[in-house]
Short mmCIF file of C-alpha atoms in Angstrom, two decimals:
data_model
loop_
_atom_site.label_atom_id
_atom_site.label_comp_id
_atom_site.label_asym_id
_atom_site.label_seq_id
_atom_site.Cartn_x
_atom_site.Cartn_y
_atom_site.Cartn_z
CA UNK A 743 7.28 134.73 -15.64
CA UNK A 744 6.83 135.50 -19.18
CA UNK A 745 8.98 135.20 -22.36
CA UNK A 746 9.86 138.55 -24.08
CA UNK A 747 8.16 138.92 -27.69
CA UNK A 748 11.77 139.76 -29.34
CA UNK A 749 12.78 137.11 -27.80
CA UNK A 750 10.39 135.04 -29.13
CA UNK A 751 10.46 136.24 -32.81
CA UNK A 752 14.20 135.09 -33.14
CA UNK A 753 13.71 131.57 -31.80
CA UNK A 754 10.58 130.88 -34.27
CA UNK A 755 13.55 131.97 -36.48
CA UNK A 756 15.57 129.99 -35.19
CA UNK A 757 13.15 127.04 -34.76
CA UNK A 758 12.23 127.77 -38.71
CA UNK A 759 15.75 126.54 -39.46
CA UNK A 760 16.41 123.97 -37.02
CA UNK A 761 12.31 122.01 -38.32
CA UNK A 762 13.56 122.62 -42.26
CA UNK A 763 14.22 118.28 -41.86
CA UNK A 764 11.52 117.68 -40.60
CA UNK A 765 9.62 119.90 -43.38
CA UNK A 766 11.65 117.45 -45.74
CA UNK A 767 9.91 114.43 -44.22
CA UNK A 768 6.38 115.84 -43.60
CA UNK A 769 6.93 115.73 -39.92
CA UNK A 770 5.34 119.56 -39.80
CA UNK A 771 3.11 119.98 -42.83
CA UNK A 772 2.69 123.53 -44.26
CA UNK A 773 1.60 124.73 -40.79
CA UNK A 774 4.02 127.55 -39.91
CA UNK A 775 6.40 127.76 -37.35
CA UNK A 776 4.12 130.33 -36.04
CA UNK A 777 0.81 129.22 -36.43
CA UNK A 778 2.08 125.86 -34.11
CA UNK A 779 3.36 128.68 -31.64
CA UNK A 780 -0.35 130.12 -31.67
CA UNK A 781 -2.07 126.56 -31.18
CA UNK A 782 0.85 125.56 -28.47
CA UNK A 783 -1.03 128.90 -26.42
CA UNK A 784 -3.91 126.49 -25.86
CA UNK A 785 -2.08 123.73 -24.11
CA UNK A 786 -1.10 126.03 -21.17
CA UNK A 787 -3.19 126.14 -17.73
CA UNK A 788 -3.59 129.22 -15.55
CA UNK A 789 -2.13 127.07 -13.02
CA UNK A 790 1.33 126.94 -15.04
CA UNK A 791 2.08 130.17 -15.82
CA UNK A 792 3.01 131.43 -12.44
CA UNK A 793 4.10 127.91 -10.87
CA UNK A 794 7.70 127.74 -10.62
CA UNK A 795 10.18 124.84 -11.44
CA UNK A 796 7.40 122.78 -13.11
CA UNK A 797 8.37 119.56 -14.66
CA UNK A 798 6.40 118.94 -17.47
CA UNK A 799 6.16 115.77 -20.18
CA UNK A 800 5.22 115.96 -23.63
CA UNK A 801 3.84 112.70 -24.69
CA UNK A 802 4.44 112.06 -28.59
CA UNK A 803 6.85 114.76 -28.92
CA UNK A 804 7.79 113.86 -32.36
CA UNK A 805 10.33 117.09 -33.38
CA UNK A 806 9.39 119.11 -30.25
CA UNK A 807 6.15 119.83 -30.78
CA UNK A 808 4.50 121.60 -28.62
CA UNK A 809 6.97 120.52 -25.98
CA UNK A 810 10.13 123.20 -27.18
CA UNK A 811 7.21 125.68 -28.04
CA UNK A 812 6.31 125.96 -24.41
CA UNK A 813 9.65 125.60 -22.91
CA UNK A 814 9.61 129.11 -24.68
CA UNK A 815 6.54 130.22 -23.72
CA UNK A 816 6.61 129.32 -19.66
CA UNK A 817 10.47 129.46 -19.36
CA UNK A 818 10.13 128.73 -15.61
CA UNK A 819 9.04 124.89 -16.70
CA UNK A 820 11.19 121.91 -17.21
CA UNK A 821 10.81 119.53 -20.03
CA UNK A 822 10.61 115.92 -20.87
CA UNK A 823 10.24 115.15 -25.22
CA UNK A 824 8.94 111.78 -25.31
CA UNK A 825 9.47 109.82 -28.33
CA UNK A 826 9.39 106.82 -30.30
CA UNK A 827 10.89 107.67 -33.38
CA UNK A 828 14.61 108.29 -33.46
CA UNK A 829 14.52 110.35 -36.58
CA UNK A 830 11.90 112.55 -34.73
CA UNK A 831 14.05 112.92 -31.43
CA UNK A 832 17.35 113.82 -33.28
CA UNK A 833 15.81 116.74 -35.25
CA UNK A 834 13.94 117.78 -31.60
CA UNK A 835 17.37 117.67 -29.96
CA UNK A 836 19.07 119.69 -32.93
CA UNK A 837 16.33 122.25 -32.05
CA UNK A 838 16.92 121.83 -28.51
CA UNK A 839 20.83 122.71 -28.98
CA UNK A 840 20.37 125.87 -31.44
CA UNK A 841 17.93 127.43 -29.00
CA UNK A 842 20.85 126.63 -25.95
CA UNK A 843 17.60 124.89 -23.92
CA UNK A 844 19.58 121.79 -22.73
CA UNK A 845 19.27 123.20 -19.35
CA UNK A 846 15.76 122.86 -19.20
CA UNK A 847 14.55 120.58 -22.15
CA UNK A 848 15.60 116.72 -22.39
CA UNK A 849 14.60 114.78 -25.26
CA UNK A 850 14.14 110.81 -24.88
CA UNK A 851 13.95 108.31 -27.78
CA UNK A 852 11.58 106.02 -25.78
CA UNK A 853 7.88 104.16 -26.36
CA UNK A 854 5.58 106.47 -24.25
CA UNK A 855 4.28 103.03 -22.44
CA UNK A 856 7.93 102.20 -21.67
CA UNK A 857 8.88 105.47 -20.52
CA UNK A 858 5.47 105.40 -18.19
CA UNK A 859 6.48 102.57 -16.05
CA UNK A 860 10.00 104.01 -15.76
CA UNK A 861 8.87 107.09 -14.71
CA UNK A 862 5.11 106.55 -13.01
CA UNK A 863 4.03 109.67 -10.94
CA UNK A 864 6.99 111.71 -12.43
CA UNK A 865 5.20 115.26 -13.42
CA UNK A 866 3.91 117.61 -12.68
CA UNK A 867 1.74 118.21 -16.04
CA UNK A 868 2.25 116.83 -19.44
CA UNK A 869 0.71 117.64 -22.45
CA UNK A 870 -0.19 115.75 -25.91
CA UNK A 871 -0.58 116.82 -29.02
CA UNK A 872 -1.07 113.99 -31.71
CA UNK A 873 -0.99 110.23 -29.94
CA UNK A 874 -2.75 107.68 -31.08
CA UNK A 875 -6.77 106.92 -30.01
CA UNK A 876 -7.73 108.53 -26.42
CA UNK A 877 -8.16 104.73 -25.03
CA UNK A 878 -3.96 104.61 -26.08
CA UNK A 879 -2.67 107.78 -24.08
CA UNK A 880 -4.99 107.43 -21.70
CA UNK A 881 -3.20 103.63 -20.92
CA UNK A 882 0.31 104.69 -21.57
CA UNK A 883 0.68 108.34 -20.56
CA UNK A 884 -1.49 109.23 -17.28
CA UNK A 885 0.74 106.72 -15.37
CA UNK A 886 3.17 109.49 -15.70
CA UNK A 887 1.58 112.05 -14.09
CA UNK A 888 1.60 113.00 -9.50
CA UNK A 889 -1.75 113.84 -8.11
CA UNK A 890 -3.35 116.77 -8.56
CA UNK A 891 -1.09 116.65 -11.96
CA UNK A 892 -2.98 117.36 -15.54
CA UNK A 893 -2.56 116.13 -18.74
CA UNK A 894 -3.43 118.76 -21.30
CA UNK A 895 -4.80 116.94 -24.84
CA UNK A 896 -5.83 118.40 -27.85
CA UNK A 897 -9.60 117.13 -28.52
CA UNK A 898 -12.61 117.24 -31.24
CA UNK A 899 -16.00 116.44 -30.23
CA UNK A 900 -15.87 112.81 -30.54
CA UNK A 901 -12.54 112.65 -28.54
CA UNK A 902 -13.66 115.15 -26.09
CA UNK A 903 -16.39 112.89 -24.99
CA UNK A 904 -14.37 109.65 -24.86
CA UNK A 905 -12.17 111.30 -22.17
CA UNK A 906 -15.27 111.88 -20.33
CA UNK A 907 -16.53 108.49 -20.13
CA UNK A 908 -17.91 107.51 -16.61
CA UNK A 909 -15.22 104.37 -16.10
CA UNK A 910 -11.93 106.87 -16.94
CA UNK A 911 -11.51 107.04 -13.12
CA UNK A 912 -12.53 103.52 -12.19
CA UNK A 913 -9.60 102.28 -14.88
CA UNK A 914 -6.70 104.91 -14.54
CA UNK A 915 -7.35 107.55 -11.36
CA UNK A 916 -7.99 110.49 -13.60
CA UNK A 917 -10.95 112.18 -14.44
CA UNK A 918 -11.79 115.11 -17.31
CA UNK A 919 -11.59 118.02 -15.84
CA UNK A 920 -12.39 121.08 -17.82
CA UNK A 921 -11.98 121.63 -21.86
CA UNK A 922 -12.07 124.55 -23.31
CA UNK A 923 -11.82 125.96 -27.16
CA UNK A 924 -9.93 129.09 -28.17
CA UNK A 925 -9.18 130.50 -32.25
CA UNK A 926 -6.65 127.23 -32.85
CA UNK A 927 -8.13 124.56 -31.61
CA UNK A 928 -9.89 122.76 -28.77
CA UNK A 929 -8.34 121.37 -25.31
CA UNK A 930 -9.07 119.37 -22.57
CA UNK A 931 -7.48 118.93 -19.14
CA UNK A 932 -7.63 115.26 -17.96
CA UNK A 933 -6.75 115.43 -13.80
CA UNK A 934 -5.46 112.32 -11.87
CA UNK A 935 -7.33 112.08 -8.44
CA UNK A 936 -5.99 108.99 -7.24
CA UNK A 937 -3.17 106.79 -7.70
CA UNK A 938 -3.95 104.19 -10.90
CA UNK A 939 -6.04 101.29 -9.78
CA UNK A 940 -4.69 98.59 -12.44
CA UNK A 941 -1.49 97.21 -13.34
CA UNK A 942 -1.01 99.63 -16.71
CA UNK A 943 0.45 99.75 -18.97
CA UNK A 944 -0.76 96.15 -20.41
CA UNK A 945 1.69 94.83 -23.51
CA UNK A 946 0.86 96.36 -26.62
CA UNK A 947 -0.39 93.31 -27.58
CA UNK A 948 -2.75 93.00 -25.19
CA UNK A 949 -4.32 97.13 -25.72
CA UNK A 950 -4.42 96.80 -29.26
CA UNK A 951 -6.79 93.43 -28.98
CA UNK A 952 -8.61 95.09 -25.71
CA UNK A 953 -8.59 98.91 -25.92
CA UNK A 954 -8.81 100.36 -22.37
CA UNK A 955 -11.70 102.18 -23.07
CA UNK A 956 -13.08 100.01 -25.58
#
């Protein structure tokens, strides 16, 4: 299932509207409304697009990003705008309202790490856009997803190859999968195999003195 193109034109429109606070606040940059539409193409998996009733998790949300830009662009998926900064969730749930997505797209004001053990083995995908060092996400977000689930990340080099180190499975269950690089950026698909070996997420404490994959 696919979103029609007119369709799509008047919710960037309406999405151009809804971000203006969070242009205010330099929650968006100058990147357009759709230019992040184009880059939120590269989070998506073959395996998505024709799934149905997908629930999916956007880790670091912030405003909705890419989260509400793929609720538009796979409209048979569910979604699940995780959080930490209230500011950031209202203006994502504002968004969420004017485009009448409540149906599909929740938005929680929560610390990804808290949310994890809340919610371990919830998805069926997630995706993350801009969160912290890999060694952070990796910790408090893969808890999240079933198995067989991906997590979708946007990557450079450097980052690329820290999700490929050889103890990512020993310490969480997931290995990298694939990663790829289209026009707007480069991905990488991060699988979980296996249930999560380890007690995670440790306190924040605790990961900040003795990164995971430090």
């Amino acid at each position: 299932m696919h979103a029609r193109s007119d369709d799509i034109q008047s919710a960037l429109r309406v999405l151009e509207d809804a971000w203006l606070p969070a242009r205010k606040v330099g929650a968006l940059g100058d990147v357009s409304v759709k230019e992040l539409y184009e880059h939120a193409k590269g989070f998506v998996l073959s395996v998505w697009r024709d799934a149905e009733d997908l629930n999916l998790v956007d880790m670091g949300s912030g405003v909705g990003v890419p989260g509400i830009l793929l609720a538009l662009q796979l409209p048979q998926t569910r979604w699940t705008l995780v959080d930490s900064s209230l500011k950031r969730c209202d203006i994502a749930e504002i968004a969420v309202q004017r485009l009448r997505l409540e149906k599909r797209v929740a938005v929680e004001h929560a610390r990804l790490d808290d949310f994890a053990q809340a919610n371990q083995g919830g998805f069926d995908g997630g995706v993350a856009r801009l969160f912290g060092t890999v060694s952070e996400l990796a910790e408090c977000g893969l808890l999240l997803l079933k198995v067989g689930a991906s997590l979708v990340t946007s990557v450079s080099d450097d980052t690329r190859a820290e999700w490929g180190r050889s103890n990512l499975k020993s310490l969480t269950g997931c290995e990298l999968r694939t990663s790829w690089e289209v026009d707007t950026g480069q991905f990488a698909a991060v699988e979980r195999v296996s249930v999560m070996p380890n007690q995670l997420p440790r306190s924040a404490s605790v990961r900040k003195r003795t990164p995971l994959l430090g």
